[in-house]
XYZ file of C-alpha atoms in Angstrom:
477
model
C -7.711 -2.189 24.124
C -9.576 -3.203 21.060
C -10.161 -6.643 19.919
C -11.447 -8.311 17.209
C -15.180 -9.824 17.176
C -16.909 -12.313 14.816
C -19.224 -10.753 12.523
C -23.047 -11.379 13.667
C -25.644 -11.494 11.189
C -23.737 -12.719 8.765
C -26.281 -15.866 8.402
C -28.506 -13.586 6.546
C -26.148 -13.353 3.507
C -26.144 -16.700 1.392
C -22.395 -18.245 0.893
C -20.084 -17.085 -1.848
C -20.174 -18.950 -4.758
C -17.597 -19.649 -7.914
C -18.831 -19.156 -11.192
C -18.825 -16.076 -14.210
C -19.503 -13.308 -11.407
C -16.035 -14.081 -9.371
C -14.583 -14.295 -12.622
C -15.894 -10.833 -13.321
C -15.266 -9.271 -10.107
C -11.722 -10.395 -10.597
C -11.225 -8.464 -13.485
C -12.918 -5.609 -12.757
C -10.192 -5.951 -9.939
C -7.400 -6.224 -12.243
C -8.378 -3.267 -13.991
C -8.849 -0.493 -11.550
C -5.531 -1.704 -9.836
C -3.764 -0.315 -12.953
C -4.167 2.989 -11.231
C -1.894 1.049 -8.341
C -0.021 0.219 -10.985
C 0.688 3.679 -11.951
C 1.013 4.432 -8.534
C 3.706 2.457 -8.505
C 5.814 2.940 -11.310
C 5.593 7.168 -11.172
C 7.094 6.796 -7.913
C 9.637 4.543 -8.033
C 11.068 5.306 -11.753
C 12.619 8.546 -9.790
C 14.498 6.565 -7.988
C 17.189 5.389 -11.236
C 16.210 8.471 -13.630
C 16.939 11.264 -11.143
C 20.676 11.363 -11.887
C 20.819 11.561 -15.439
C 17.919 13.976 -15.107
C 19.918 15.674 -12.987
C 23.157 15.728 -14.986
C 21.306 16.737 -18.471
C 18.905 19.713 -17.142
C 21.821 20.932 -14.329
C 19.695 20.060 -11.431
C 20.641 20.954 -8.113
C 20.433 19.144 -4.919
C 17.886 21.643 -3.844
C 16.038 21.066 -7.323
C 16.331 17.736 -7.456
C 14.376 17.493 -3.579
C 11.850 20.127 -5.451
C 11.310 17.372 -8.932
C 10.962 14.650 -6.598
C 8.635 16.102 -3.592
C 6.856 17.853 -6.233
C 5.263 14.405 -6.891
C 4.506 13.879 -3.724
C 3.226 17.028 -2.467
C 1.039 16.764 -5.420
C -0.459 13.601 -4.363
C -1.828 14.943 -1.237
C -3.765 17.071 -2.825
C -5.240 14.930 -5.216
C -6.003 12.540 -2.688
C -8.175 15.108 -1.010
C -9.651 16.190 -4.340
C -10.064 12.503 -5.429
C -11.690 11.440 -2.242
C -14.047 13.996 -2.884
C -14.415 13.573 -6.293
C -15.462 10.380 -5.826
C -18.220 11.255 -3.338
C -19.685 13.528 -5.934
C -19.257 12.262 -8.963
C -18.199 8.694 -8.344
C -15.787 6.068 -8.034
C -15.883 4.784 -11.547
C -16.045 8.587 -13.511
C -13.019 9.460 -10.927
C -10.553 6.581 -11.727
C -11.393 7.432 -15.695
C -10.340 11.197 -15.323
C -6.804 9.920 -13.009
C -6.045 7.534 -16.208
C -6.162 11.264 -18.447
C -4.217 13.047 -15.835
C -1.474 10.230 -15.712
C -1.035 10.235 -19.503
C -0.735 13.970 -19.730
C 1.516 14.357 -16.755
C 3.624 11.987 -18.448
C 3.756 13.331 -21.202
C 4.941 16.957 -19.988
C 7.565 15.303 -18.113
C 8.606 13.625 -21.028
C 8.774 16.382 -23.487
C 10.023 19.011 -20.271
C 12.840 21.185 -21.684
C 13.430 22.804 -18.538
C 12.848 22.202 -14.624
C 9.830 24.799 -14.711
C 7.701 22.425 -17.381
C 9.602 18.938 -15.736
C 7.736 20.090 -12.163
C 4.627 20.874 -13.632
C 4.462 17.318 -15.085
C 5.748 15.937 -11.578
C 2.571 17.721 -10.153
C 0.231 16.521 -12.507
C 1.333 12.941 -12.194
C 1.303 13.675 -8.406
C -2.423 14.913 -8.688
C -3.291 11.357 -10.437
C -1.336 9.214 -7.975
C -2.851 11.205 -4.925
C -6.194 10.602 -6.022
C -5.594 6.822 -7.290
C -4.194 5.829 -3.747
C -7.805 7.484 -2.255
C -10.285 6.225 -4.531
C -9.402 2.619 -6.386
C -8.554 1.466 -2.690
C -12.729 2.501 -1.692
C -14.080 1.079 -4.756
C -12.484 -2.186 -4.497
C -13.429 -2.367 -0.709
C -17.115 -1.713 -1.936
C -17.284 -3.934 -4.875
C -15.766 -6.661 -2.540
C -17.848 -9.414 -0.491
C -16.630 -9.152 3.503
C -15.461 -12.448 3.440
C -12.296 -11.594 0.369
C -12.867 -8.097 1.039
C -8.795 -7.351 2.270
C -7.574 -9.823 -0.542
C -9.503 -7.693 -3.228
C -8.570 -4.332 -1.683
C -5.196 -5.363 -1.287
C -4.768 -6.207 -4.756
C -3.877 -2.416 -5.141
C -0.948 -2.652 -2.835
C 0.439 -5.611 -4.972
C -0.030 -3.487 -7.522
C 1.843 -0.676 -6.403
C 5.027 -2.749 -5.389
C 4.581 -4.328 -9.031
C 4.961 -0.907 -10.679
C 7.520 0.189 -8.465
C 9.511 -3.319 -9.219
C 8.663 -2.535 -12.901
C 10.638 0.502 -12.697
C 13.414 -0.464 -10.841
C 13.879 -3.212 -13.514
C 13.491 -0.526 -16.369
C 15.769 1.729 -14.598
C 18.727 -1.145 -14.394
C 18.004 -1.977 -17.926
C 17.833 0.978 -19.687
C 20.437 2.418 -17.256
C 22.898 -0.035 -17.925
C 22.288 -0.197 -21.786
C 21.300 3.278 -23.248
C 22.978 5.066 -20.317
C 25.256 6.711 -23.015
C 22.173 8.681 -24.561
C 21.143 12.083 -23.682
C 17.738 11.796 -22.319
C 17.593 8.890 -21.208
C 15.880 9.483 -18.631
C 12.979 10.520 -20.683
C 12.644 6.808 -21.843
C 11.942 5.574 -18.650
C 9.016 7.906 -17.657
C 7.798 7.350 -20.984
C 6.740 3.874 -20.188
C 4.250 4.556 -17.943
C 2.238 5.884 -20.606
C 0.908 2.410 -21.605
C -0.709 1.596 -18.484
C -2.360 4.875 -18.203
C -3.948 3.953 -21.720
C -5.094 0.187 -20.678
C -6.344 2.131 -17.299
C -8.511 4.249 -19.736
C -9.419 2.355 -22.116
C -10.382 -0.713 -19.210
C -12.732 1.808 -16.781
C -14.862 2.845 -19.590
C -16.360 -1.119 -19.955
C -16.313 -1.164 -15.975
C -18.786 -0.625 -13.172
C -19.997 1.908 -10.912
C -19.347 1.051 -7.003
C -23.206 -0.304 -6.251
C -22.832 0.959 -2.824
C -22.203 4.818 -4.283
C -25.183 3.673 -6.748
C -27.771 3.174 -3.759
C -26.856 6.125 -2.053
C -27.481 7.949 -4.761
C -31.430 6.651 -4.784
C -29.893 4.268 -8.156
C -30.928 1.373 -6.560
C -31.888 -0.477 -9.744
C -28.540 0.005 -11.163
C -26.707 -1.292 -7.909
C -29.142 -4.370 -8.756
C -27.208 -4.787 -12.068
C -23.956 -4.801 -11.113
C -23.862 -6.838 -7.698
C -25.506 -9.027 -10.395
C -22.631 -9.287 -12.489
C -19.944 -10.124 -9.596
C -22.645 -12.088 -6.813
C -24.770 -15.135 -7.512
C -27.951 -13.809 -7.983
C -29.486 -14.585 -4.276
C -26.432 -13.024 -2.860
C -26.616 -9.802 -5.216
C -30.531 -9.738 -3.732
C -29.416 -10.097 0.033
C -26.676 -7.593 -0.333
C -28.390 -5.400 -2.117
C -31.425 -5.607 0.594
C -28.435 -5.346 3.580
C -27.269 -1.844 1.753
C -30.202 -0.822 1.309
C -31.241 -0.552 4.783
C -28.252 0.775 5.693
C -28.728 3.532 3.445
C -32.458 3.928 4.461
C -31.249 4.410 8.152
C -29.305 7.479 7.590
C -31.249 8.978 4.768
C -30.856 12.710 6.916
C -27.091 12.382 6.605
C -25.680 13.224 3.426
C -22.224 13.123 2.346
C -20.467 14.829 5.228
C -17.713 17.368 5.199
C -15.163 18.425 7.881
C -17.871 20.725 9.822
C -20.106 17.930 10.236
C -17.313 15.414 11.081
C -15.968 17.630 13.441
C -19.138 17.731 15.788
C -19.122 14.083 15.716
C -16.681 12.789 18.434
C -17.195 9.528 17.215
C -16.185 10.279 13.544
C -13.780 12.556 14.294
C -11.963 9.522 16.563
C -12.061 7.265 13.348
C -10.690 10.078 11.636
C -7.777 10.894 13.690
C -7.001 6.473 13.728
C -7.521 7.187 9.573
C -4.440 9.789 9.955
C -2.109 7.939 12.292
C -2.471 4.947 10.676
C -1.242 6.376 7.453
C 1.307 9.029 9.330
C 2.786 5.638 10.983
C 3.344 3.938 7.503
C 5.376 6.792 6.171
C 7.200 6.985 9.286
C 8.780 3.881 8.896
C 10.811 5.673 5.777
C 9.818 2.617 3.663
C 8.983 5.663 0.548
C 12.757 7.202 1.525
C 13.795 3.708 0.663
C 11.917 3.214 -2.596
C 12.725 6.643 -4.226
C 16.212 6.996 -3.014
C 17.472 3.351 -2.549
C 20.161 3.717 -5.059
C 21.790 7.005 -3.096
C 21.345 4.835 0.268
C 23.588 2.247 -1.274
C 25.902 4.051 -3.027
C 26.389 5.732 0.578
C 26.590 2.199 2.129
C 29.358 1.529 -0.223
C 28.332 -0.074 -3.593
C 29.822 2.223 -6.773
C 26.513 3.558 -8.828
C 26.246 0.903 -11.588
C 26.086 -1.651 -8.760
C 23.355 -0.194 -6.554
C 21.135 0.605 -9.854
C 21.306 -3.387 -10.133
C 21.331 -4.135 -6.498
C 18.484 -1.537 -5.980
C 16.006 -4.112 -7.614
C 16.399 -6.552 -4.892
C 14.220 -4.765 -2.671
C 11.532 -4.002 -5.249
C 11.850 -8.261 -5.666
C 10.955 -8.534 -2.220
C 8.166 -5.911 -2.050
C 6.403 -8.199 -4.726
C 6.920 -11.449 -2.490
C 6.042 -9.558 0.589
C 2.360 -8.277 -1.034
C 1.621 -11.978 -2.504
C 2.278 -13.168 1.286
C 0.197 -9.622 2.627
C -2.455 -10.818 0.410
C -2.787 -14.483 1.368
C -3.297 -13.544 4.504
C -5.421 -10.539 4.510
C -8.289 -12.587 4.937
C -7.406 -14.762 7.564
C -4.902 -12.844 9.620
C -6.236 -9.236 12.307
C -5.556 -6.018 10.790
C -4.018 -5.028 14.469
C -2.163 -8.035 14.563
C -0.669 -7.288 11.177
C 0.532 -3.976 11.925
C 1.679 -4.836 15.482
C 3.908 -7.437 13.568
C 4.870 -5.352 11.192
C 6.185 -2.240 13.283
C 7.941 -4.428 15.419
C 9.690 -5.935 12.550
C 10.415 -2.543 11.158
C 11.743 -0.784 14.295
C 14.090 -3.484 14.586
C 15.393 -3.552 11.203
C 16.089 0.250 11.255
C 18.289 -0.452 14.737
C 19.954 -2.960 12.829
C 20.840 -0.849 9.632
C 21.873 1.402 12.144
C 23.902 -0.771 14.218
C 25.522 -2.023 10.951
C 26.529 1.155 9.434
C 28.327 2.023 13.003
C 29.767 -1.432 13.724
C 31.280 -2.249 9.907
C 33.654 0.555 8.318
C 33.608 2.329 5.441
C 35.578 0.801 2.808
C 34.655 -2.916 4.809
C 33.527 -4.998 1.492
C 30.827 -6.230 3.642
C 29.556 -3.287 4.617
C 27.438 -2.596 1.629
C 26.347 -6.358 1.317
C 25.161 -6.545 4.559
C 23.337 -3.235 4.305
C 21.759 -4.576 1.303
C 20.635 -7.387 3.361
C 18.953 -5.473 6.441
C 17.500 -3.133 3.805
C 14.988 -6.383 2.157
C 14.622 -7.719 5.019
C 13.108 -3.708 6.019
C 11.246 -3.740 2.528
C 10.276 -7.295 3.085
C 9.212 -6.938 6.712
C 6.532 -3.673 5.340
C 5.542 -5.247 2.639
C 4.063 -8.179 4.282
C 2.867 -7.009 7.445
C 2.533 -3.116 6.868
C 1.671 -1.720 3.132
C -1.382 -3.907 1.913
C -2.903 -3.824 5.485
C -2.901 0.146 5.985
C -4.359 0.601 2.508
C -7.016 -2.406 3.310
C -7.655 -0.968 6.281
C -7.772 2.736 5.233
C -10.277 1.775 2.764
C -12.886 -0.301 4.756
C -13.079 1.776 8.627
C -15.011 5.176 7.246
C -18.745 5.195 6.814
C -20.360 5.670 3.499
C -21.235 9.027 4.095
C -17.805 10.290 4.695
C -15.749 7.840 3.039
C -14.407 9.696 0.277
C -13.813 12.712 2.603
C -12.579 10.484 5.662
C -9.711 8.897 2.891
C -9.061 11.926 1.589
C -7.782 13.519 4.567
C -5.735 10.400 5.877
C -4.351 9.811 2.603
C -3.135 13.569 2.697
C -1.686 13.297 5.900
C -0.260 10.128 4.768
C 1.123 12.321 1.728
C 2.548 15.129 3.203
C 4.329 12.850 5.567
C 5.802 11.211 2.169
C 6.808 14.528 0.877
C 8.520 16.195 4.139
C 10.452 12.830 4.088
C 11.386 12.589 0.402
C 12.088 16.433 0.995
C 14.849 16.021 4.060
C 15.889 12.633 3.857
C 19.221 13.427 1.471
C 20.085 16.103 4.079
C 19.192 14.230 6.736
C 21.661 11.288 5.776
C 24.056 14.383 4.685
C 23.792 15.248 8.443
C 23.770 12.558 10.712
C 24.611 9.726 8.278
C 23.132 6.441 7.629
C 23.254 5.150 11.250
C 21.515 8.291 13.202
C 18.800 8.161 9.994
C 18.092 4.691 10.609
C 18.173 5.049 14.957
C 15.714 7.910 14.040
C 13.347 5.699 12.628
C 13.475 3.237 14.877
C 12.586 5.311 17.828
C 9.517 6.689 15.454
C 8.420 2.937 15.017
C 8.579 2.451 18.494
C 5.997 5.378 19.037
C 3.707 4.132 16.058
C 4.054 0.459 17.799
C 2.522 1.839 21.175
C -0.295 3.929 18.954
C -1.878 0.694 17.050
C -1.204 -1.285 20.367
C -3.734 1.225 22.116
C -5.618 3.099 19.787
C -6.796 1.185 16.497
C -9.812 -0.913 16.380
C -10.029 -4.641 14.614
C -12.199 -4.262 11.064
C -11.391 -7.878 9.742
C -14.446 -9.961 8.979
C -17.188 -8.017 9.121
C -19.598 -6.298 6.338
C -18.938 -2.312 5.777
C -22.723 -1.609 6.949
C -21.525 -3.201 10.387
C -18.722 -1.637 10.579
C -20.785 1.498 9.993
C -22.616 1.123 12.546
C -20.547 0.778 15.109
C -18.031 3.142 13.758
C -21.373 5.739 14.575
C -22.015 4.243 17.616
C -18.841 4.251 19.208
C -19.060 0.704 19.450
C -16.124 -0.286 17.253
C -14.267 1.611 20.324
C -14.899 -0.866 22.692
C -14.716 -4.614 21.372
């Protein structure tokens, strides 16, 4: 079973230091997680605007599965195509062109007369969320010193939960008060607009990842940015770490999926890369956040109610990151997520147990429902969301990084969309208690996977992690 080991050579790099360059790093942070952001709020504004969208363009249930999955289907595409992207043409140039495709996605969905135009938007924005949740998570990891490396990676993650909270509060607020209005739908996807400008606007004054830099033989330009976000002799003995790191596999370039494949060692990382993200979805935590208002309206509350109540788990998906992210750098990755399943798989056999145990009609039924579904969000949030992303980002090596992200991040995707596809006809089927015992017995299996199968990452520099990744070593601490 894999453990986690301290970090040697670590000595060799000086101590991180406050001053201008953390100050710098912390907004270059800020700004790329505005593609989180967007992440965020595109798939979670579904979850209140799907009925009147539904009502005003005569959607069926059929149709409305095809707007939302569309998204989502979408996504793990781009997230192949981003990872890619970003090998290519890099990080920075690849988070600029997902800030275009999020405005005009938005924009088609917005102005969508039909379903046929409404889907194509839905794909677009789908395209830019796939390929935000690949690349800003890889160049955060690789702007980021070891030591804060899962607090700045997971800054995406609280990002995410904040957009989704953003548009669960827009939903309830615009709901509530223009619900009257044709279209108004079209008010809430509008928003997202302004973040997709900021992202823009933000990446063209930002950096290019210095690790991409020096494998690209643009060694003098890495120089000048780990200047700007490391003290100056830690910028020099990073920049000398990378560099031999890079020298050392100077006959491998970027690899694709024939070269991974004859590589039992990468191809092992790479099927840990895909269950790791296959596990998250699993838990149904995306079921939640795009249909939480038709899981409580089944659980009882009328639908002006759950719009309302349905913010209370975006609330706790906030609180849940903050907490992910405090202790990110202090807390195992495998611990994390051996926490976190268990918490999960118990809070779907609860929901379950709940929905069988109290009526329909029972006025606490829907309360306590409510309940068991933030302490669910709650429970992923904390111990689940921020750590697979972290994680996701930091085990590949350079060389296959983008392509290594890409593919887990589809996986992780189509997971999302066969989910988002079903999970109205599964609860039309066998209800909310046999959804919720389904999951649980799902968490159960992704419990026993981590237990066994994933390595430890925490604390130690990406070049190490390389290494052993290549070696085969990472398989046996």
């Amino acid at each position: 079973m894999p453990t986690g080991t301290a970090q040697p050579g670590h000595a060799a790099l000086p101590p991180l230091t406050d001053g201008p360059h953390r100050r710098r790093l912390g907004l270059v942070a800020l700004i790329a997680t505005f593609g989180g952001l967007l992440f965020g709020y595109d798939t979670g504004v579904i979850n209140g605007a799907l009925r009147p969208m539904a009502a005003e363009l005569g959607l069926t249930p059929l149709t409305e599965g095809v707007v939302t999955s569309s998204l989502v289907f979408a996504a793990a595409f781009g997230a192949m195509v981003g990872g890619r992207l970003s090998d290519g043409w890099g990080r920075r140039k690849t988070i600029i062109l997902l800030a275009v495709l999020f405005f005009v996605g938005t924009a088609a969905v917005v102005l969508a007369p039909g379903l046929a135009l409404l889907v194509c938007g839905r794909v677009l924005l789908g395209l830019a969320v796939g390929g935000a949740s690949t690349v800003v998570p890889v160049f955060l990891a690789e702007l980021a010193p070891y030591e804060i490396r899962g607090s700045i990676a997971g800054r995406n993650e609280l990002m995410i939960v904040v957009g989704q909270l953003a548009a669960f509060v827009v939903n309830a607020i615009i709901g509530n008060t223009l619900g009257h209005l044709d279209g108004v739908w079209r008010i809430m996807f509008a928003i997202s607009a302004l973040p997709a400008i900021a992202l823009f606007i933000g990446m063209l004054r930002m950096p290019e990842s210095p690790r991409w830099l020096v494998q690209r033989g643009r060694t003098a330009d890495a120089r000048r940015v780990l200047a700007t976000i490391r003290s100056q002799d830690r910028a020099d003995a990073e920049l000398a770490e990378l560099a031999t790191s890079i020298d050392s596999e100077q006959h491998q370039r970027v690899l694709g999926w024939r070269a991974v494949l004859t590589n039992k060692n990468l191809v092992r990382i790479l099927l840990i890369g895909i269950g790791v993200g296959i596990a998250q979805q699993l838990t149904g935590i995306n079921s939640i956040m795009y249909f939480g208002q038709t899981v409580l309206i089944e659980s009882g509350f009328d639908e002006s109610a759950a719009l309302i109540a349905n913010v209370a788990p975006g609330i706790i998906a906030v609180i849940g990151a903050l907490i992910a992210l405090s202790m990110m750098d202090r807390v195992d990755r495998r611990k994390t997520f051996i926490i976190g399943f268990t918490l999960t798989t118990l809070s779907h056999l609860l929901i379950g147990l709940a929905s069988t145990l109290l009526p329909v009609g029972s006025p606490a039924r829907p309360w306590v429902i409510l309940l068991l579904v933030v302490v669910f969000v709650g429970s992923m949030q904390t111990f689940l969301n921020v750590a697979v992303w972290v994680y996701l980002s930091e085990i590949f090596p350079l060389h296959m990084r983008g392509f290594g992200m890409g593919v887990s991040v589809f996986m992780l995707w189509v997971t999302n969309g066969i989910l988002s596809l079903y999970f109205l006809s599964l609860v039309d089927a066998v209800g909310i208690t046999g959804t919720f015992f389904l999951f649980a017995a799902v968490g159960a299996l992704a419990l026993f996977f981590v237990w066994r199968f994933v390595p430890e990452t925490r604390g130690r520099t990406l070049e190490a992690l390389e290494e052993d990744v290549t070696t085969g070593a990472i398989y046996t601490r």
